[in-house]
Amino acid sequence: MSTNRTPDEPIHTAPVDLYERLNEVDDRLIQLRRELVDIRREYATLRRHPDSLAVDTLGDPLDPVEATLRVETALAMSDDQLDAAGVWIARARGRYATRLKLTDAAAEELDRRRNRVERTR
């Protein structure tokens, strides 16, 4: 929408549909964080078996235990960022997205457009 509040294009999605999509994003974010926790746990297991680890010789010398610790640290930092993203998504959803709805006229127009599209498929 332009700054003069004149629509540049018609509405394609109702706020309630966008709200549901935010819920789905939040669910995927939770799944992603769980997977990262599992991966971090596996790296921690590797770190406890230093005699079973080695590193390649392609770069600067690096201790394999140090490498696993750095991976764990980077993944923990990633998890912190994903947590922050979840907080902001929850804020957007809870404070603002839940309050949005289409006017009756806009909802009717969206329904008409959706029905036209479905009839042409």
mmCIF file with all atom_site columns, C-alpha atoms in Angstrom:
data_model
loop_
_atom_site.group_PDB
_atom_site.id
_atom_site.type_symbol
_atom_site.label_atom_id
_atom_site.label_alt_id
_atom_site.label_comp_id
_atom_site.label_asym_id
_atom_site.label_entity_id
_atom_site.label_seq_id
_atom_site.pdbx_PDB_ins_code
_atom_site.Cartn_x
_atom_site.Cartn_y
_atom_site.Cartn_z
_atom_site.occupancy
_atom_site.B_iso_or_equiv
_atom_site.pdbx_formal_charge
_atom_site.auth_seq_id
_atom_site.auth_comp_id
_atom_site.auth_asym_id
_atom_site.auth_atom_id
_atom_site.pdbx_PDB_model_num
ATOM 1   C CA . MET A 1 1   ? 0.000   0.000   0.000   1.00 0.00 ? 1   MET A CA 1
ATOM 2   C CA . SER A 1 2   ? 1.343   3.432   -0.854  1.00 0.00 ? 2   SER A CA 1
ATOM 3   C CA . THR A 1 3   ? 1.800   6.169   1.713   1.00 0.00 ? 3   THR A CA 1
ATOM 4   C CA . ASN A 1 4   ? -1.295  8.020   0.496   1.00 0.00 ? 4   ASN A CA 1
ATOM 5   C CA . ARG A 1 5   ? -3.407  5.029   1.565   1.00 0.00 ? 5   ARG A CA 1
ATOM 6   C CA . THR A 1 6   ? -4.428  4.246   -2.001  1.00 0.00 ? 6   THR A CA 1
ATOM 7   C CA . PRO A 1 7   ? -4.215  0.497   -2.615  1.00 0.00 ? 7   PRO A CA 1
ATOM 8   C CA . ASP A 1 8   ? -1.508  -0.425  -5.110  1.00 0.00 ? 8   ASP A CA 1
ATOM 9   C CA . GLU A 1 9   ? -2.899  -3.946  -5.494  1.00 0.00 ? 9   GLU A CA 1
ATOM 10  C CA . PRO A 1 10  ? -5.911  -5.833  -4.193  1.00 0.00 ? 10  PRO A CA 1
ATOM 11  C CA . ILE A 1 11  ? -5.859  -7.769  -0.927  1.00 0.00 ? 11  ILE A CA 1
ATOM 12  C CA . HIS A 1 12  ? -5.002  -11.426 -1.510  1.00 0.00 ? 12  HIS A CA 1
ATOM 13  C CA . THR A 1 13  ? -4.940  -12.699 2.058   1.00 0.00 ? 13  THR A CA 1
ATOM 14  C CA . ALA A 1 14  ? -7.154  -12.076 5.061   1.00 0.00 ? 14  ALA A CA 1
ATOM 15  C CA . PRO A 1 15  ? -5.454  -11.150 8.346   1.00 0.00 ? 15  PRO A CA 1
ATOM 16  C CA . VAL A 1 16  ? -6.767  -14.345 9.943   1.00 0.00 ? 16  VAL A CA 1
ATOM 17  C CA . ASP A 1 17  ? -4.928  -16.380 7.280   1.00 0.00 ? 17  ASP A CA 1
ATOM 18  C CA . LEU A 1 18  ? -1.715  -14.478 7.930   1.00 0.00 ? 18  LEU A CA 1
ATOM 19  C CA . TYR A 1 19  ? -2.154  -15.054 11.653  1.00 0.00 ? 19  TYR A CA 1
ATOM 20  C CA . GLU A 1 20  ? -2.409  -18.798 11.013  1.00 0.00 ? 20  GLU A CA 1
ATOM 21  C CA . ARG A 1 21  ? 0.732   -18.654 8.891   1.00 0.00 ? 21  ARG A CA 1
ATOM 22  C CA . LEU A 1 22  ? 2.543   -16.943 11.774  1.00 0.00 ? 22  LEU A CA 1
ATOM 23  C CA . ASN A 1 23  ? 1.465   -19.819 14.004  1.00 0.00 ? 23  ASN A CA 1
ATOM 24  C CA . GLU A 1 24  ? 2.936   -22.249 11.473  1.00 0.00 ? 24  GLU A CA 1
ATOM 25  C CA . VAL A 1 25  ? 6.194   -20.268 11.358  1.00 0.00 ? 25  VAL A CA 1
ATOM 26  C CA . ASP A 1 26  ? 6.336   -20.378 15.150  1.00 0.00 ? 26  ASP A CA 1
ATOM 27  C CA . ASP A 1 27  ? 5.791   -24.149 15.099  1.00 0.00 ? 27  ASP A CA 1
ATOM 28  C CA . ARG A 1 28  ? 8.629   -24.601 12.577  1.00 0.00 ? 28  ARG A CA 1
ATOM 29  C CA . LEU A 1 29  ? 10.856  -22.350 14.650  1.00 0.00 ? 29  LEU A CA 1
ATOM 30  C CA . ILE A 1 30  ? 10.229  -24.527 17.700  1.00 0.00 ? 30  ILE A CA 1
ATOM 31  C CA . GLN A 1 31  ? 11.049  -27.647 15.666  1.00 0.00 ? 31  GLN A CA 1
ATOM 32  C CA . LEU A 1 32  ? 14.227  -26.033 14.354  1.00 0.00 ? 32  LEU A CA 1
ATOM 33  C CA . ARG A 1 33  ? 15.342  -25.097 17.857  1.00 0.00 ? 33  ARG A CA 1
ATOM 34  C CA . ARG A 1 34  ? 14.719  -28.660 19.062  1.00 0.00 ? 34  ARG A CA 1
ATOM 35  C CA . GLU A 1 35  ? 16.795  -30.022 16.208  1.00 0.00 ? 35  GLU A CA 1
ATOM 36  C CA . LEU A 1 36  ? 19.623  -27.623 17.033  1.00 0.00 ? 36  LEU A CA 1
ATOM 37  C CA . VAL A 1 37  ? 19.542  -28.790 20.666  1.00 0.00 ? 37  VAL A CA 1
ATOM 38  C CA . ASP A 1 38  ? 19.834  -32.390 19.480  1.00 0.00 ? 38  ASP A CA 1
ATOM 39  C CA . ILE A 1 39  ? 22.750  -31.521 17.197  1.00 0.00 ? 39  ILE A CA 1
ATOM 40  C CA . ARG A 1 40  ? 24.502  -29.615 20.002  1.00 0.00 ? 40  ARG A CA 1
ATOM 41  C CA . ARG A 1 41  ? 24.044  -32.617 22.279  1.00 0.00 ? 41  ARG A CA 1
ATOM 42  C CA . GLU A 1 42  ? 25.663  -34.859 19.659  1.00 0.00 ? 42  GLU A CA 1
ATOM 43  C CA . TYR A 1 43  ? 28.622  -32.487 19.308  1.00 0.00 ? 43  TYR A CA 1
ATOM 44  C CA . ALA A 1 44  ? 28.986  -32.527 23.108  1.00 0.00 ? 44  ALA A CA 1
ATOM 45  C CA . THR A 1 45  ? 29.106  -36.320 22.919  1.00 0.00 ? 45  THR A CA 1
ATOM 46  C CA . LEU A 1 46  ? 31.829  -36.128 20.271  1.00 0.00 ? 46  LEU A CA 1
ATOM 47  C CA . ARG A 1 47  ? 33.817  -33.725 22.446  1.00 0.00 ? 47  ARG A CA 1
ATOM 48  C CA . ARG A 1 48  ? 33.819  -36.286 25.271  1.00 0.00 ? 48  ARG A CA 1
ATOM 49  C CA . HIS A 1 49  ? 35.605  -38.755 22.956  1.00 0.00 ? 49  HIS A CA 1
ATOM 50  C CA . PRO A 1 50  ? 38.727  -36.811 21.968  1.00 0.00 ? 50  PRO A CA 1
ATOM 51  C CA . ASP A 1 51  ? 40.669  -39.941 21.020  1.00 0.00 ? 51  ASP A CA 1
ATOM 52  C CA . SER A 1 52  ? 38.087  -40.648 18.320  1.00 0.00 ? 52  SER A CA 1
ATOM 53  C CA . LEU A 1 53  ? 38.360  -37.197 16.703  1.00 0.00 ? 53  LEU A CA 1
ATOM 54  C CA . ALA A 1 54  ? 40.750  -35.683 14.215  1.00 0.00 ? 54  ALA A CA 1
ATOM 55  C CA . VAL A 1 55  ? 40.769  -32.633 11.957  1.00 0.00 ? 55  VAL A CA 1
ATOM 56  C CA . ASP A 1 56  ? 41.886  -32.209 8.371   1.00 0.00 ? 56  ASP A CA 1
ATOM 57  C CA . THR A 1 57  ? 45.125  -30.448 7.456   1.00 0.00 ? 57  THR A CA 1
ATOM 58  C CA . LEU A 1 58  ? 43.593  -27.890 5.095   1.00 0.00 ? 58  LEU A CA 1
ATOM 59  C CA . GLY A 1 59  ? 43.840  -24.889 7.416   1.00 0.00 ? 59  GLY A CA 1
ATOM 60  C CA . ASP A 1 60  ? 45.528  -23.694 10.547  1.00 0.00 ? 60  ASP A CA 1
ATOM 61  C CA . PRO A 1 61  ? 46.154  -26.388 13.136  1.00 0.00 ? 61  PRO A CA 1
ATOM 62  C CA . LEU A 1 62  ? 43.087  -26.971 15.262  1.00 0.00 ? 62  LEU A CA 1
ATOM 63  C CA . ASP A 1 63  ? 42.418  -29.211 18.193  1.00 0.00 ? 63  ASP A CA 1
ATOM 64  C CA . PRO A 1 64  ? 39.354  -31.411 17.493  1.00 0.00 ? 64  PRO A CA 1
ATOM 65  C CA . VAL A 1 65  ? 37.955  -30.838 20.980  1.00 0.00 ? 65  VAL A CA 1
ATOM 66  C CA . GLU A 1 66  ? 38.291  -27.085 20.472  1.00 0.00 ? 66  GLU A CA 1
ATOM 67  C CA . ALA A 1 67  ? 36.550  -27.419 17.092  1.00 0.00 ? 67  ALA A CA 1
ATOM 68  C CA . THR A 1 68  ? 33.587  -29.230 18.611  1.00 0.00 ? 68  THR A CA 1
ATOM 69  C CA . LEU A 1 69  ? 33.384  -26.667 21.405  1.00 0.00 ? 69  LEU A CA 1
ATOM 70  C CA . ARG A 1 70  ? 33.339  -23.845 18.855  1.00 0.00 ? 70  ARG A CA 1
ATOM 71  C CA . VAL A 1 71  ? 30.569  -25.588 16.925  1.00 0.00 ? 71  VAL A CA 1
ATOM 72  C CA . GLU A 1 72  ? 28.556  -25.957 20.132  1.00 0.00 ? 72  GLU A CA 1
ATOM 73  C CA . THR A 1 73  ? 29.095  -22.276 20.944  1.00 0.00 ? 73  THR A CA 1
ATOM 74  C CA . ALA A 1 74  ? 28.024  -21.142 17.476  1.00 0.00 ? 74  ALA A CA 1
ATOM 75  C CA . LEU A 1 75  ? 24.932  -23.331 17.640  1.00 0.00 ? 75  LEU A CA 1
ATOM 76  C CA . ALA A 1 76  ? 24.081  -21.940 21.091  1.00 0.00 ? 76  ALA A CA 1
ATOM 77  C CA . MET A 1 77  ? 24.370  -18.424 19.695  1.00 0.00 ? 77  MET A CA 1
ATOM 78  C CA . SER A 1 78  ? 22.139  -19.425 16.792  1.00 0.00 ? 78  SER A CA 1
ATOM 79  C CA . ASP A 1 79  ? 19.602  -20.756 19.260  1.00 0.00 ? 79  ASP A CA 1
ATOM 80  C CA . ASP A 1 80  ? 19.674  -17.446 21.125  1.00 0.00 ? 80  ASP A CA 1
ATOM 81  C CA . GLN A 1 81  ? 18.909  -15.628 17.887  1.00 0.00 ? 81  GLN A CA 1
ATOM 82  C CA . LEU A 1 82  ? 16.101  -18.034 17.045  1.00 0.00 ? 82  LEU A CA 1
ATOM 83  C CA . ASP A 1 83  ? 14.704  -17.499 20.545  1.00 0.00 ? 83  ASP A CA 1
ATOM 84  C CA . ALA A 1 84  ? 14.733  -13.750 19.937  1.00 0.00 ? 84  ALA A CA 1
ATOM 85  C CA . ALA A 1 85  ? 12.977  -14.282 16.608  1.00 0.00 ? 85  ALA A CA 1
ATOM 86  C CA . GLY A 1 86  ? 10.327  -16.319 18.396  1.00 0.00 ? 86  GLY A CA 1
ATOM 87  C CA . VAL A 1 87  ? 9.808   -13.517 20.905  1.00 0.00 ? 87  VAL A CA 1
ATOM 88  C CA . TRP A 1 88  ? 9.340   -10.965 18.129  1.00 0.00 ? 88  TRP A CA 1
ATOM 89  C CA . ILE A 1 89  ? 6.975   -13.225 16.203  1.00 0.00 ? 89  ILE A CA 1
ATOM 90  C CA . ALA A 1 90  ? 4.936   -13.755 19.371  1.00 0.00 ? 90  ALA A CA 1
ATOM 91  C CA . ARG A 1 91  ? 4.829   -10.008 19.926  1.00 0.00 ? 91  ARG A CA 1
ATOM 92  C CA . ALA A 1 92  ? 3.685   -9.354  16.370  1.00 0.00 ? 92  ALA A CA 1
ATOM 93  C CA . ARG A 1 93  ? 1.077   -12.081 16.641  1.00 0.00 ? 93  ARG A CA 1
ATOM 94  C CA . GLY A 1 94  ? -0.175  -11.306 20.127  1.00 0.00 ? 94  GLY A CA 1
ATOM 95  C CA . ARG A 1 95  ? -0.180  -7.537  20.210  1.00 0.00 ? 95  ARG A CA 1
ATOM 96  C CA . TYR A 1 96  ? -1.089  -6.652  16.670  1.00 0.00 ? 96  TYR A CA 1
ATOM 97  C CA . ALA A 1 97  ? -1.972  -9.489  14.310  1.00 0.00 ? 97  ALA A CA 1
ATOM 98  C CA . THR A 1 98  ? -4.765  -10.759 16.563  1.00 0.00 ? 98  THR A CA 1
ATOM 99  C CA . ARG A 1 99  ? -6.480  -7.395  16.300  1.00 0.00 ? 99  ARG A CA 1
ATOM 100 C CA . LEU A 1 100 ? -6.569  -7.141  12.519  1.00 0.00 ? 100 LEU A CA 1
ATOM 101 C CA . LYS A 1 101 ? -9.575  -8.071  10.442  1.00 0.00 ? 101 LYS A CA 1
ATOM 102 C CA . LEU A 1 102 ? -11.037 -7.114  7.108   1.00 0.00 ? 102 LEU A CA 1
ATOM 103 C CA . THR A 1 103 ? -14.003 -4.846  6.844   1.00 0.00 ? 103 THR A CA 1
ATOM 104 C CA . ASP A 1 104 ? -17.155 -6.586  5.682   1.00 0.00 ? 104 ASP A CA 1
ATOM 105 C CA . ALA A 1 105 ? -16.803 -4.995  2.244   1.00 0.00 ? 105 ALA A CA 1
ATOM 106 C CA . ALA A 1 106 ? -13.157 -6.055  1.898   1.00 0.00 ? 106 ALA A CA 1
ATOM 107 C CA . ALA A 1 107 ? -13.970 -9.597  3.064   1.00 0.00 ? 107 ALA A CA 1
ATOM 108 C CA . GLU A 1 108 ? -16.783 -9.860  0.512   1.00 0.00 ? 108 GLU A CA 1
ATOM 109 C CA . GLU A 1 109 ? -14.485 -8.608  -2.261  1.00 0.00 ? 109 GLU A CA 1
ATOM 110 C CA . LEU A 1 110 ? -11.786 -11.099 -1.268  1.00 0.00 ? 110 LEU A CA 1
ATOM 111 C CA . ASP A 1 111 ? -14.346 -13.924 -1.254  1.00 0.00 ? 111 ASP A CA 1
ATOM 112 C CA . ARG A 1 112 ? -15.568 -12.886 -4.714  1.00 0.00 ? 112 ARG A CA 1
ATOM 113 C CA . ARG A 1 113 ? -12.016 -12.857 -6.085  1.00 0.00 ? 113 ARG A CA 1
ATOM 114 C CA . ARG A 1 114 ? -11.218 -16.225 -4.489  1.00 0.00 ? 114 ARG A CA 1
ATOM 115 C CA . ASN A 1 115 ? -14.372 -17.784 -5.933  1.00 0.00 ? 115 ASN A CA 1
ATOM 116 C CA . ARG A 1 116 ? -13.506 -16.454 -9.396  1.00 0.00 ? 116 ARG A CA 1
ATOM 117 C CA . VAL A 1 117 ? -10.035 -17.983 -9.178  1.00 0.00 ? 117 VAL A CA 1
ATOM 118 C CA . GLU A 1 118 ? -11.337 -21.354 -7.980  1.00 0.00 ? 118 GLU A CA 1
ATOM 119 C CA . ARG A 1 119 ? -13.942 -21.505 -10.745 1.00 0.00 ? 119 ARG A CA 1
ATOM 120 C CA . THR A 1 120 ? -11.216 -20.965 -13.363 1.00 0.00 ? 120 THR A CA 1
ATOM 121 C CA . ARG A 1 121 ? -8.932  -23.726 -12.095 1.00 0.00 ? 121 ARG A CA 1
#
